[in-house]
Amino acid sequence: IVAQPGADFPSIDIRDEFRRNYLLGGLKPNTKYRIQLKARTSRGLSLSPAIIEITTNESLVPSKPSFVISAVGNTFFNISFNPDMMAVPGSVFFARYKENDKDGQAIYKKTYDVTNERTIMVSPLDPGREYVVFLVASDGIRSEVESDRKYIRTRGVDPGTNVTKSAWFIGTIVSIVVLIIILAVVCGVMRKRGGKYSVQDKETLHGHEYGQDDGKFSEYYRAPSDASIKKSTASLHDGLQDDDRDSMAEFGDGQDRQSRFAEDGSFIGQYGRDDKRRTYLVKYDESNGEQQPYSTSV
């Protein structure tokens, strides 16, 4: 039982029956403490405790500590130390560690503080990585002393750099997701509109005559009426019929037909005669819009 005049501290239970010393840390400098020590047996605690009164020293700079690596795992390692071996022991102990990277960008991390313990577990760590660690002894107020640095490699296989945790990878994924969302919105809007362009909007933009096609070339003009076309067509048809009748009559029957053809039925030498063929042409009179047929000899 550790007690300070006017204040009580919780009891400290020491289970090691072979232990003959114990360090009480975390005390204030230049302060008087009363310590009550009781023994425990199978019958219970002693009735008359031993009482020790002691005054702590002024704040002194602790001696340089030392430690050993007591255990190594995949994600942790333990360091052990003995304050009794120090000329001026510290009141508070902790460890600082970091990954032994090549570029030296890693930052030291701090473990939890211990006062009465003799072991500190350093974790969590990555498997298969090398770390640098050192022990710090403090008086609990302002003075701190560091031990020599040691290098330790955790067990297991180094998984390598986790790309999914990199800032550039996360930024790239976020950018891709945003682009996909924007593309989906644009496609949805275009599909909703259907790509249609109102005819009324076209006429408003290009004028009322937009899109009207009369099916003719600009250099030709339509006749004033269909009557003249029908009349010219009939005249041309009658002329062709008369020409056909005249041509058939010229051949005749019997002897006359044989005289017109050679033995082999050819027409050789038959075109030098004075037979005339009439061809009817149609002339378009632009003055009154009518078509007048006229003939010419061939």
mmCIF file of C-alpha atoms in Angstrom, residues 239-240 242-248 271 273-281 295-298:
data_model
loop_
_atom_site.group_PDB
_atom_site.id
_atom_site.type_symbol
_atom_site.label_atom_id
_atom_site.label_comp_id
_atom_site.label_asym_id
_atom_site.label_seq_id
_atom_site.Cartn_x
_atom_site.Cartn_y
_atom_site.Cartn_z
ATOM 1 C CA GLY A 239 -48.873 11.643 -136.797
ATOM 2 C CA LEU A 240 -47.067 8.519 -135.740
ATOM 3 C CA ASP A 242 -50.294 7.815 -140.163
ATOM 4 C CA ASP A 243 -46.615 7.255 -140.692
ATOM 5 C CA ASP A 244 -46.997 3.632 -139.687
ATOM 6 C CA ARG A 245 -49.850 3.090 -142.116
ATOM 7 C CA ASP A 246 -47.923 4.667 -144.961
ATOM 8 C CA SER A 247 -44.920 2.542 -144.246
ATOM 9 C CA MET A 248 -46.903 -0.721 -144.226
ATOM 10 C CA TYR A 271 -32.575 3.006 -148.580
ATOM 11 C CA ARG A 273 -34.888 5.548 -152.919
ATOM 12 C CA ASP A 274 -36.883 8.691 -152.678
ATOM 13 C CA ASP A 275 -39.143 7.386 -149.960
ATOM 14 C CA LYS A 276 -39.790 10.052 -147.420
ATOM 15 C CA ARG A 277 -40.415 9.645 -143.767
ATOM 16 C CA ARG A 278 -42.129 12.322 -141.817
ATOM 17 C CA THR A 279 -41.222 13.168 -138.289
ATOM 18 C CA TYR A 280 -43.464 15.337 -136.195
ATOM 19 C CA LEU A 281 -41.865 17.699 -133.749
ATOM 20 C CA SER A 295 -43.568 18.437 -139.648
ATOM 21 C CA THR A 296 -40.298 18.023 -141.408
ATOM 22 C CA SER A 297 -39.146 15.591 -144.056
ATOM 23 C CA VAL A 298 -36.267 13.162 -143.640
#
